[in-house]
Amino acid sequence: MANFESLFNRLMEHEGGYVNHPNDPGGETMWGVTKRVARQYGYTGSMRNLPKATAQAIADKNYWQAVKGDELPRAVAWQVVDAAYNHGNRNAVKFLQRAIGASDDGIIGPRTLAAVKAMDQNDIILLFNAERLEFYTRLRTWPTFGRGWSRRIVGNLRWAAKDN
């Protein structure tokens, strides 16, 4: 199964450093961590100065562990944690559940894990990214951020080819 530390740098390739785009409903972010999430985690400093190690700790606890990344095959885990970091855990898990034909309740339990293990990883990844791309296109911010989101999916499909 997967190891989050090995995937965190990959995640940072998508997220980069400091961003405060006026059209982003997430608001001010550093390393992909929103100010709201950083504050919930106890960080009180300037977002521009959020340490990368703090972002990694937040990502590990709030996303990786929440989507049970250690219990998923590495290639699938990468896709799910990247989506969780970008869309929230519940949406990412629902994408996975729809991809595997499970009830999309947004909670990874024994049935979801069993269905993942029973299905070809490549099929899961293709269907997962189809769900994710369809989700993106329904967002009101698609005209502003759609090109970047599409590139994110392209990058993840390329990673999928290397991961399997």
XYZ file of C-alpha atoms in Angstrom:
164
model
C 0.000 0.000 0.000
C 0.976 3.644 -0.211
C 3.134 5.900 1.935
C 2.035 9.531 2.202
C 5.477 11.022 2.665
C 6.492 9.713 -0.757
C 3.457 11.391 -2.355
C 3.533 14.755 -0.567
C 6.117 16.313 -2.914
C 3.960 15.264 -5.836
C 1.059 17.073 -4.238
C 3.176 20.188 -3.852
C 3.916 20.176 -7.593
C 0.198 20.870 -8.056
C -0.172 23.262 -5.162
C 2.979 25.376 -5.271
C 3.515 28.233 -2.852
C 1.510 31.274 -1.826
C -1.722 32.116 -3.692
C -4.414 34.685 -2.991
C -6.535 34.781 -6.161
C -9.603 37.039 -5.850
C -11.844 34.471 -7.606
C -10.774 31.509 -5.479
C -13.459 30.732 -2.868
C -10.738 29.044 -0.782
C -9.088 32.419 -0.303
C -5.503 32.824 0.816
C -3.427 29.621 0.628
C 0.138 28.445 1.065
C 1.193 24.979 -0.075
C -2.484 24.425 -0.886
C -3.524 24.917 2.757
C -6.278 27.492 3.140
C -6.076 30.068 5.877
C -9.201 28.579 7.469
C -7.641 25.095 7.647
C -4.321 26.473 8.911
C -6.140 28.289 11.712
C -8.099 25.154 12.598
C -4.785 23.337 12.856
C -3.483 26.007 15.248
C -1.245 27.993 12.883
C -1.536 31.722 13.644
C 1.210 33.279 11.520
C 1.138 34.869 8.096
C 0.049 32.451 5.389
C 3.064 33.497 3.320
C 5.246 32.021 6.077
C 3.401 28.728 6.616
C 6.175 26.127 6.859
C 6.049 23.317 4.312
C 6.421 20.847 7.194
C 3.213 22.245 8.723
C 1.436 21.814 5.394
C 2.656 18.216 5.264
C 1.430 17.514 8.792
C -1.969 19.029 7.948
C -2.179 17.073 4.698
C -1.222 13.827 6.415
C -3.702 14.145 9.265
C -6.612 15.943 7.609
C -6.535 14.297 4.171
C -4.297 11.210 3.869
C -5.424 9.548 7.078
C -9.023 10.667 6.558
C -9.239 8.905 3.163
C -7.388 5.839 4.476
C -4.544 6.327 2.041
C -2.439 3.624 3.696
C -5.176 1.064 2.975
C -5.501 1.868 -0.735
C -3.216 0.731 -3.549
C -0.556 3.411 -4.118
C -1.800 4.473 -7.563
C -5.366 4.844 -6.327
C -4.302 6.460 -3.049
C -2.445 9.189 -4.939
C -5.524 10.060 -6.989
C -7.792 10.124 -3.946
C -5.510 12.201 -1.715
C -4.870 14.729 -4.483
C -8.622 15.110 -4.961
C -9.202 15.291 -1.196
C -6.645 18.080 -0.920
C -8.309 19.931 -3.786
C -12.047 19.208 -3.259
C -12.343 17.962 0.315
C -12.398 14.413 1.619
C -16.084 13.747 1.105
C -16.023 14.694 -2.584
C -12.851 12.686 -3.220
C -14.321 9.594 -1.585
C -17.551 10.003 -3.546
C -15.538 10.147 -6.800
C -13.865 6.888 -5.755
C -17.130 5.238 -4.777
C -18.785 6.184 -8.065
C -15.736 4.899 -9.951
C -15.998 1.487 -8.266
C -19.797 1.309 -8.413
C -20.284 1.579 -4.647
C -22.857 3.637 -2.778
C -21.456 7.183 -2.748
C -21.895 8.088 0.904
C -18.484 9.803 1.125
C -17.179 7.428 3.802
C -14.475 4.833 3.171
C -15.448 1.697 5.017
C -14.903 -2.035 4.567
C -17.224 -2.270 1.531
C -15.457 0.523 -0.319
C -12.036 -0.958 0.454
C -13.169 -4.415 -0.665
C -14.582 -3.017 -3.918
C -11.306 -1.182 -4.602
C -9.330 -4.401 -4.088
C -11.670 -6.321 -6.393
C -11.360 -3.914 -9.317
C -8.532 -3.218 -11.763
C -6.580 -0.150 -10.605
C -6.393 1.319 -14.091
C -10.167 1.138 -14.444
C -10.594 2.813 -11.064
C -8.190 5.618 -11.986
C -9.807 6.294 -15.356
C -13.316 6.332 -13.919
C -12.183 8.354 -10.888
C -10.676 11.053 -13.086
C -13.805 11.102 -15.260
C -15.856 11.803 -12.116
C -13.394 14.444 -11.021
C -13.271 16.234 -14.357
C -17.059 16.231 -14.589
C -17.194 17.758 -11.100
C -14.760 20.505 -12.095
C -16.828 21.476 -15.136
C -19.896 22.082 -12.945
C -18.097 24.604 -10.728
C -18.872 28.277 -11.301
C -15.122 28.959 -11.243
C -14.459 26.625 -14.207
C -13.978 29.547 -16.648
C -11.251 30.990 -14.406
C -9.481 27.861 -13.183
C -10.520 25.143 -15.654
C -7.284 25.147 -17.644
C -5.203 24.598 -14.501
C -7.547 21.920 -13.202
C -7.408 20.129 -16.547
C -3.621 20.186 -16.370
C -3.832 18.714 -12.886
C -5.880 15.784 -14.223
C -3.429 15.340 -17.119
C -0.558 15.206 -14.626
C -2.385 12.667 -12.506
C -3.084 10.446 -15.503
C 0.617 10.536 -16.320
C 1.447 9.638 -12.729
C -1.029 6.762 -12.968
C 0.904 5.325 -15.906
C 4.110 5.419 -13.838
C 2.501 4.119 -10.646
C 1.131 0.904 -12.164
